[in-house]
GROMACS .gro file of C-alpha atoms in nm:
model
  339
    1MET     CA    1   7.420  20.186  10.658
    2ALA     CA    2   7.738  20.016  10.540
    3ALA     CA    3   7.746  19.877  10.187
    4PRO     CA    4   7.702  19.500  10.176
    5THR     CA    5   8.017  19.298  10.115
    6MET     CA    6   8.118  18.935  10.107
    7GLU     CA    7   8.271  18.992  10.454
    8ASN     CA    8   7.923  19.092  10.573
    9PRO     CA    9   7.701  18.837  10.400
   10THR     CA   10   7.399  18.883  10.627
   11SER     CA   11   7.363  19.248  10.522
   12THR     CA   12   7.169  19.132  10.216
   13SER     CA   13   6.994  18.849  10.398
   14THR     CA   14   6.682  18.700  10.250
   15PRO     CA   15   6.486  18.395  10.365
   16SER     CA   16   6.613  18.053  10.271
   17GLN     CA   17   6.492  17.944   9.930
   18THR     CA   18   6.517  17.644   9.703
   19LEU     CA   19   6.721  17.720   9.393
   20THR     CA   20   6.872  17.536   9.100
   21ILE     CA   21   7.243  17.574   9.038
   22ALA     CA   22   7.163  17.788   8.733
   23LYS     CA   23   6.943  18.022   8.936
   24ALA     CA   24   7.200  18.038   9.216
   25LEU     CA   25   7.466  18.148   8.966
   26ASN     CA   26   7.228  18.409   8.825
   27THR     CA   27   7.151  18.536   9.174
   28ALA     CA   28   7.523  18.551   9.255
   29MET     CA   29   7.600  18.766   8.950
   30ARG     CA   30   7.305  18.989   9.028
   31SER     CA   31   7.428  19.038   9.387
   32ALA     CA   32   7.782  19.115   9.270
   33MET     CA   33   7.657  19.365   9.011
   34GLU     CA   34   7.440  19.539   9.269
   35ARG     CA   35   7.734  19.573   9.507
   36ASP     CA   36   7.992  19.688   9.253
   37PRO     CA   37   7.919  19.891   8.938
   38LYS     CA   38   8.253  19.777   8.796
   39VAL     CA   39   8.128  19.418   8.759
   40LEU     CA   40   8.044  19.340   8.396
   41VAL     CA   41   7.902  19.028   8.230
   42MET     CA   42   8.006  18.944   7.875
   43GLY     CA   43   7.983  18.656   7.632
   44GLU     CA   44   7.796  18.502   7.342
   45ASP     CA   45   7.416  18.539   7.380
   46VAL     CA   46   7.439  18.633   7.749
   47GLY     CA   47   7.223  18.944   7.705
   48LYS     CA   48   6.888  18.927   7.530
   49LEU     CA   49   6.883  18.547   7.523
   50GLY     CA   50   7.013  18.509   7.878
   51GLY     CA   51   7.269  18.248   7.772
   52VAL     CA   52   7.202  17.910   7.617
   53PHE     CA   53   7.139  17.768   7.964
   54ARG     CA   54   6.960  18.089   8.077
   55VAL     CA   55   7.213  18.143   8.355
   56THR     CA   56   7.231  18.518   8.276
   57ASP     CA   57   6.856  18.551   8.217
   58GLY     CA   58   6.724  18.899   8.298
   59LEU     CA   59   7.060  19.059   8.377
   60GLN     CA   60   7.076  19.276   8.064
   61LYS     CA   61   6.717  19.389   8.117
   62ASP     CA   62   6.796  19.497   8.473
   63PHE     CA   63   7.152  19.631   8.434
   64GLY     CA   64   7.157  19.748   8.072
   65GLU     CA   65   7.363  19.675   7.763
   66GLN     CA   66   7.664  19.866   7.897
   67ARG     CA   67   7.710  19.611   8.177
   68VAL     CA   68   7.580  19.292   8.014
   69LEU     CA   69   7.744  19.267   7.673
   70ASP     CA   70   7.647  19.037   7.388
   71THR     CA   71   7.979  18.969   7.217
   72PRO     CA   72   8.075  18.833   6.875
   73LEU     CA   73   8.145  18.460   6.845
   74ALA     CA   74   8.513  18.507   6.925
   75GLU     CA   75   8.646  18.362   7.250
   76SER     CA   76   8.991  18.512   7.201
   77GLY     CA   77   8.830  18.852   7.158
   78ILE     CA   78   8.606  18.805   7.463
   79ILE     CA   79   8.897  18.718   7.691
   80GLY     CA   80   9.134  18.975   7.539
   81THR     CA   81   8.873  19.248   7.589
   82ALA     CA   82   8.816  19.132   7.946
   83ILE     CA   83   9.189  19.159   8.019
   84GLY     CA   84   9.191  19.517   7.898
   85LEU     CA   85   8.883  19.603   8.101
   86ALA     CA   86   9.033  19.446   8.414
   87ILE     CA   87   9.352  19.649   8.375
   88ARG     CA   88   9.132  19.959   8.364
   89GLY     CA   89   8.963  19.870   8.692
   90PHE     CA   90   8.661  19.662   8.589
   91ARG     CA   91   8.573  19.310   8.704
   92PRO     CA   92   8.457  19.124   8.393
   93VAL     CA   93   8.269  18.796   8.421
   94CYS     CA   94   8.305  18.614   8.087
   95GLU     CA   95   8.087  18.325   7.982
   96ILE     CA   96   8.232  18.061   7.752
   97GLN     CA   97   7.918  17.914   7.597
   98PHE     CA   98   8.043  17.554   7.603
   99ASP     CA   99   8.360  17.398   7.743
  100GLY     CA  100   8.502  17.301   7.403
  101PHE     CA  101   8.474  17.660   7.280
  102ILE     CA  102   8.740  17.781   7.523
  103PHE     CA  103   9.035  17.670   7.310
  104PRO     CA  104   9.033  17.965   7.065
  105GLY     CA  105   9.090  18.177   7.377
  106PHE     CA  106   9.358  17.949   7.523
  107ASP     CA  107   9.649  18.173   7.422
  108GLN     CA  108   9.490  18.481   7.577
  109ILE     CA  109   9.432  18.289   7.900
  110VAL     CA  110   9.773  18.125   7.945
  111SER     CA  111   9.998  18.384   7.775
  112GLN     CA  112   9.833  18.707   7.891
  113LEU     CA  113   9.571  18.662   8.164
  114ALA     CA  114   9.780  18.424   8.373
  115LYS     CA  115  10.103  18.622   8.331
  116MET     CA  116  10.001  18.987   8.364
  117HIS     CA  117  10.029  19.018   8.743
  118PHE     CA  118  10.367  18.841   8.752
  119ARG     CA  119  10.493  19.024   8.443
  120SER     CA  120  10.418  19.361   8.603
  121GLN     CA  121  10.586  19.260   8.931
  122GLY     CA  122  10.251  19.281   9.107
  123LYS     CA  123  10.158  19.627   8.983
  124VAL     CA  124   9.873  19.512   8.756
  125LYS     CA  125   9.574  19.311   8.876
  126VAL     CA  126   9.348  19.125   8.634
  127PRO     CA  127   9.033  19.024   8.828
  128VAL     CA  128   8.869  18.831   8.543
  129VAL     CA  129   8.627  18.542   8.600
  130ILE     CA  130   8.576  18.297   8.314
  131ARG     CA  131   8.264  18.088   8.360
  132VAL     CA  132   8.281  17.753   8.180
  133PRO     CA  133   7.987  17.509   8.164
  134PHE     CA  134   8.175  17.179   8.150
  135GLY     CA  135   8.134  16.803   8.139
  136GLY     CA  136   7.906  16.562   7.962
  137GLY     CA  137   7.572  16.401   8.021
  138ILE     CA  138   7.352  16.630   7.809
  139GLY     CA  139   7.355  16.434   7.483
  140ALA     CA  140   7.541  16.706   7.294
  141VAL     CA  141   7.761  16.699   6.986
  142GLU     CA  142   8.139  16.738   6.966
  143HIS     CA  143   8.299  17.031   7.155
  144HIS     CA  144   8.002  17.055   7.395
  145SER     CA  145   8.098  16.799   7.662
  146GLU     CA  146   8.467  16.851   7.738
  147SER     CA  147   8.646  16.849   8.075
  148PRO     CA  148   8.946  17.078   8.019
  149GLU     CA  149   8.999  17.182   8.382
  150SER     CA  150   9.330  16.996   8.421
  151LEU     CA  151   9.483  17.194   8.133
  152PHE     CA  152   9.429  17.518   8.323
  153ALA     CA  153   9.518  17.378   8.665
  154HIS     CA  154   9.871  17.332   8.527
  155VAL     CA  155   9.909  17.706   8.456
  156GLY     CA  156  10.073  17.925   8.718
  157GLY     CA  157   9.886  18.251   8.774
  158LEU     CA  158   9.537  18.103   8.733
  159LYS     CA  159   9.291  17.993   8.998
  160VAL     CA  160   9.061  17.706   8.901
  161VAL     CA  161   8.746  17.616   9.093
  162SER     CA  162   8.429  17.411   9.039
  163CYS     CA  163   8.097  17.418   9.222
  164SER     CA  164   7.870  17.116   9.269
  165ASN     CA  165   7.553  17.247   9.437
  166PRO     CA  166   7.342  17.565   9.453
  167ALA     CA  167   7.487  17.698   9.780
  168ASP     CA  168   7.845  17.668   9.657
  169ALA     CA  169   7.746  17.810   9.317
  170TYR     CA  170   7.598  18.115   9.486
  171TRP     CA  171   7.886  18.187   9.723
  172MET     CA  172   8.183  18.068   9.519
  173LEU     CA  173   8.095  18.278   9.215
  174GLN     CA  174   8.067  18.593   9.426
  175GLN     CA  175   8.397  18.513   9.594
  176ALA     CA  176   8.559  18.452   9.254
  177ILE     CA  177   8.434  18.790   9.128
  178GLU     CA  178   8.583  18.963   9.432
  179CYS     CA  179   8.918  18.782   9.390
  180ASP     CA  180   9.194  19.000   9.241
  181ASP     CA  181   9.340  18.700   9.056
  182PRO     CA  182   9.196  18.549   8.736
  183VAL     CA  183   8.959  18.261   8.816
  184LEU     CA  184   8.832  17.989   8.585
  185PHE     CA  185   8.494  17.888   8.723
  186PHE     CA  186   8.385  17.545   8.599
  187GLU     CA  187   8.011  17.481   8.624
  188PRO     CA  188   7.865  17.126   8.599
  189LYS     CA  189   7.620  17.188   8.318
  190ARG     CA  190   7.425  16.864   8.354
  191ARG     CA  191   7.355  16.960   8.716
  192TYR     CA  192   7.227  17.311   8.634
  193TRP     CA  193   6.867  17.214   8.709
  194GLU     CA  194   6.924  17.025   9.033
  195LYS     CA  195   6.767  17.200   9.331
  196ALA     CA  196   6.871  17.247   9.691
  197GLU     CA  197   6.806  17.490   9.971
  198LEU     CA  198   7.016  17.805   9.990
  199ASP     CA  199   7.040  18.001  10.314
  200PRO     CA  200   7.220  18.328  10.228
  201THR     CA  201   7.276  18.407  10.597
  202ILE     CA  202   7.517  18.116  10.649
  203GLU     CA  203   7.881  18.217  10.640
  204PRO     CA  204   8.044  18.069  10.326
  205ALA     CA  205   8.361  17.863  10.336
  206PRO     CA  206   8.670  18.033  10.187
  207LEU     CA  207   8.685  17.998   9.810
  208PHE     CA  208   9.001  17.791   9.774
  209THR     CA  209   8.907  17.515  10.016
  210SER     CA  210   8.769  17.164   9.990
  211LYS     CA  211   8.470  17.046  10.190
  212VAL     CA  212   8.353  16.716  10.337
  213GLN     CA  213   8.007  16.659  10.191
  214ARG     CA  214   7.942  16.329  10.368
  215THR     CA  215   8.120  16.165  10.659
  216GLY     CA  216   8.210  15.797  10.659
  217SER     CA  217   8.468  15.546  10.776
  218ALA     CA  218   8.513  15.278  10.508
  219VAL     CA  219   8.651  15.453  10.199
  220THR     CA  220   8.721  15.816  10.107
  221LEU     CA  221   8.592  15.945   9.772
  222ALA     CA  222   8.754  16.269   9.651
  223THR     CA  223   8.577  16.438   9.363
  224TYR     CA  224   8.442  16.767   9.227
  225GLY     CA  225   8.187  16.926   8.996
  226PRO     CA  226   7.931  16.693   8.834
  227MET     CA  227   8.076  16.382   8.995
  228VAL     CA  228   7.991  16.494   9.349
  229ARG     CA  229   7.626  16.398   9.293
  230THR     CA  230   7.734  16.064   9.140
  231CYS     CA  231   7.953  15.989   9.444
  232LEU     CA  232   7.678  16.088   9.689
  233ASP     CA  233   7.442  15.850   9.508
  234ALA     CA  234   7.708  15.579   9.522
  235ALA     CA  235   7.750  15.639   9.896
  236LYS     CA  236   7.377  15.601   9.949
  237ALA     CA  237   7.378  15.271   9.758
  238ALA     CA  238   7.686  15.149   9.948
  239GLU     CA  239   7.521  15.231  10.279
  240GLU     CA  240   7.249  14.976  10.203
  241GLU     CA  241   7.529  14.716  10.194
  242GLY     CA  242   7.681  14.836  10.520
  243ARG     CA  243   7.965  15.039  10.364
  244ASP     CA  244   8.003  15.393  10.492
  245LEU     CA  245   8.174  15.620  10.236
  246GLU     CA  246   8.316  15.965  10.305
  247ILE     CA  247   8.284  16.225  10.025
  248VAL     CA  248   8.526  16.517   9.992
  249ASP     CA  249   8.430  16.783   9.738
  250LEU     CA  250   8.761  16.935   9.624
  251ARG     CA  251   8.591  17.256   9.498
  252SER     CA  252   8.928  17.426   9.433
  253LEU     CA  253   9.141  17.252   9.170
  254SER     CA  254   9.420  17.509   9.170
  255PRO     CA  255   9.525  17.564   9.439
  256LEU     CA  256   9.431  17.225   9.579
  257ASP     CA  257   9.327  17.210   9.943
  258LEU     CA  258   9.411  16.850  10.030
  259ASP     CA  259   9.428  16.866  10.410
  260PRO     CA  260   9.067  16.739  10.446
  261VAL     CA  261   9.152  16.456  10.205
  262PHE     CA  262   9.465  16.366  10.403
  263ASP     CA  263   9.268  16.372  10.731
  264SER     CA  264   8.999  16.150  10.582
  265VAL     CA  265   9.243  15.897  10.433
  266ARG     CA  266   9.430  15.871  10.762
  267ARG     CA  267   9.100  15.752  10.912
  268THR     CA  268   8.967  15.532  10.631
  269GLY     CA  269   9.296  15.403  10.487
  270ARG     CA  270   9.146  15.401  10.137
  271LEU     CA  271   9.091  15.656   9.860
  272VAL     CA  272   8.907  15.658   9.529
  273VAL     CA  273   8.941  15.978   9.319
  274VAL     CA  274   8.659  16.043   9.072
  275SER     CA  275   8.637  16.279   8.774
  276GLU     CA  276   8.492  16.292   8.422
  277SER     CA  277   8.822  16.413   8.279
  278PRO     CA  278   9.072  16.187   8.099
  279PRO     CA  279   9.294  16.028   8.364
  280GLU     CA  280   9.644  16.098   8.232
  281SER     CA  281   9.816  16.409   8.377
  282SER     CA  282   9.493  16.517   8.542
  283VAL     CA  283   9.365  16.658   8.870
  284THR     CA  284   9.294  16.302   8.983
  285SER     CA  285   9.652  16.194   8.918
  286GLU     CA  286   9.781  16.490   9.123
  287VAL     CA  287   9.549  16.406   9.412
  288ALA     CA  288   9.651  16.039   9.400
  289THR     CA  289  10.021  16.128   9.400
  290ARG     CA  290   9.996  16.376   9.686
  291VAL     CA  291   9.796  16.136   9.902
  292GLN     CA  292  10.047  15.855   9.847
  293GLN     CA  293  10.327  16.097   9.945
  294GLU     CA  294  10.156  16.230  10.257
  295CYS     CA  295   9.956  15.929  10.377
  296PHE     CA  296  10.164  15.632  10.266
  297TYR     CA  297  10.173  15.459  10.605
  298SER     CA  298   9.798  15.509  10.653
  299LEU     CA  299   9.696  15.345  10.327
  300GLU     CA  300   9.543  14.996  10.340
  301ALA     CA  301   9.507  14.982   9.959
  302PRO     CA  302   9.645  15.160   9.652
  303VAL     CA  303   9.479  15.488   9.560
  304LEU     CA  304   9.233  15.413   9.280
  305ARG     CA  305   9.089  15.646   9.016
  306VAL     CA  306   8.763  15.651   8.823
  307ASN     CA  307   8.774  15.878   8.517
  308GLY     CA  308   8.659  15.920   8.163
  309PHE     CA  309   8.900  15.782   7.905
  310ASP     CA  310   9.204  15.914   7.718
  311THR     CA  311   9.004  15.955   7.400
  312PRO     CA  312   8.807  16.237   7.238
  313TYR     CA  313   8.461  16.271   7.389
  314PRO     CA  314   8.234  16.023   7.209
  315PRO     CA  315   7.905  16.077   7.023
  316SER     CA  316   7.607  16.117   7.251
  317LYS     CA  317   7.487  15.759   7.198
  318LEU     CA  318   7.809  15.633   7.357
  319GLU     CA  319   7.855  15.885   7.636
  320ASP     CA  320   7.693  15.668   7.903
  321GLY     CA  321   7.979  15.423   7.858
  322PHE     CA  322   8.237  15.703   7.872
  323LEU     CA  323   8.121  15.885   8.183
  324PRO     CA  324   8.189  15.748   8.531
  325ASP     CA  325   7.865  15.632   8.689
  326LEU     CA  326   7.744  15.483   9.015
  327ASP     CA  327   7.842  15.129   8.910
  328ARG     CA  328   8.199  15.223   8.817
  329VAL     CA  329   8.244  15.412   9.144
  330LEU     CA  330   8.110  15.120   9.349
  331GLU     CA  331   8.330  14.876   9.155
  332ALA     CA  332   8.634  15.083   9.254
  333VAL     CA  333   8.515  15.085   9.615
  334ASP     CA  334   8.487  14.705   9.603
  335ARG     CA  335   8.840  14.675   9.463
  336SER     CA  336   8.976  14.903   9.734
  337LEU     CA  337   8.805  14.709  10.013
  338ALA     CA  338   8.927  14.379   9.868
  339TYR     CA  339   9.287  14.456   9.968
   0.00000   0.00000   0.00000
């Protein structure tokens, strides 16, 4: 019997089940480790504790300390070690415990990980996945609620993706692990415990593609990660008022797959781009610019954005005012339709 691969997803088929995003990610790593003994998991407290969000729970028990490594509290060391392991033929999956902890490893990511393949004229591959729980909404202290994805989307040589639901978490993480390029995998931590059905027999979409999560005709909402749920809730509320919103989950932030967004805007004539990140020089500003370039004569209103703010992330008591919510999304929809 042939070994199961991502090209043959039904070879490990199991009945549909209801999973949280956290469990889907755990199941994805388990599947990848069963398929390929070169897949390793490493990070702070990922072994015996199973990670602070328990995403790696049980992996060290089942695969051993040689494949699930509890590392020192040193992000630069974690990523530097992963680069060396990847050059030697392994596929490390690193966990950055919280989004704001990634910055001590920034130099390793942008100066080494992103450059190695290009620097070696294609001779060296560095298939490293860096998992990053990101975004706010959990009432945490400083450095625990950042949205740094735009910083890495600017860097040539890196792939940047974000899941928003259990099915995408399950498939996208496995696809990222099998990718020969370094992938930053941003996980919406406040959505970890949201449940949905996962059918592992359904063919997954390619990793670096966007996906229409809800069809509509009035306004297009383009978003990703934790804001997908917010936009879906906004669309449900808008439907009660007779406004039919289309939701495009970007999923891949670098490279961007904007053809579904262009197609949607050419039908609706309106676009609102939604993200928790600060708005300046962000993924949302890139999407807005590209849509105005490609769909100018289809637009009935300016492209609008709903973001966090260009400030440090606030204390937990103030985060509800910082984060985009249903009301801010609907207010932008109203402004767009007013033109």
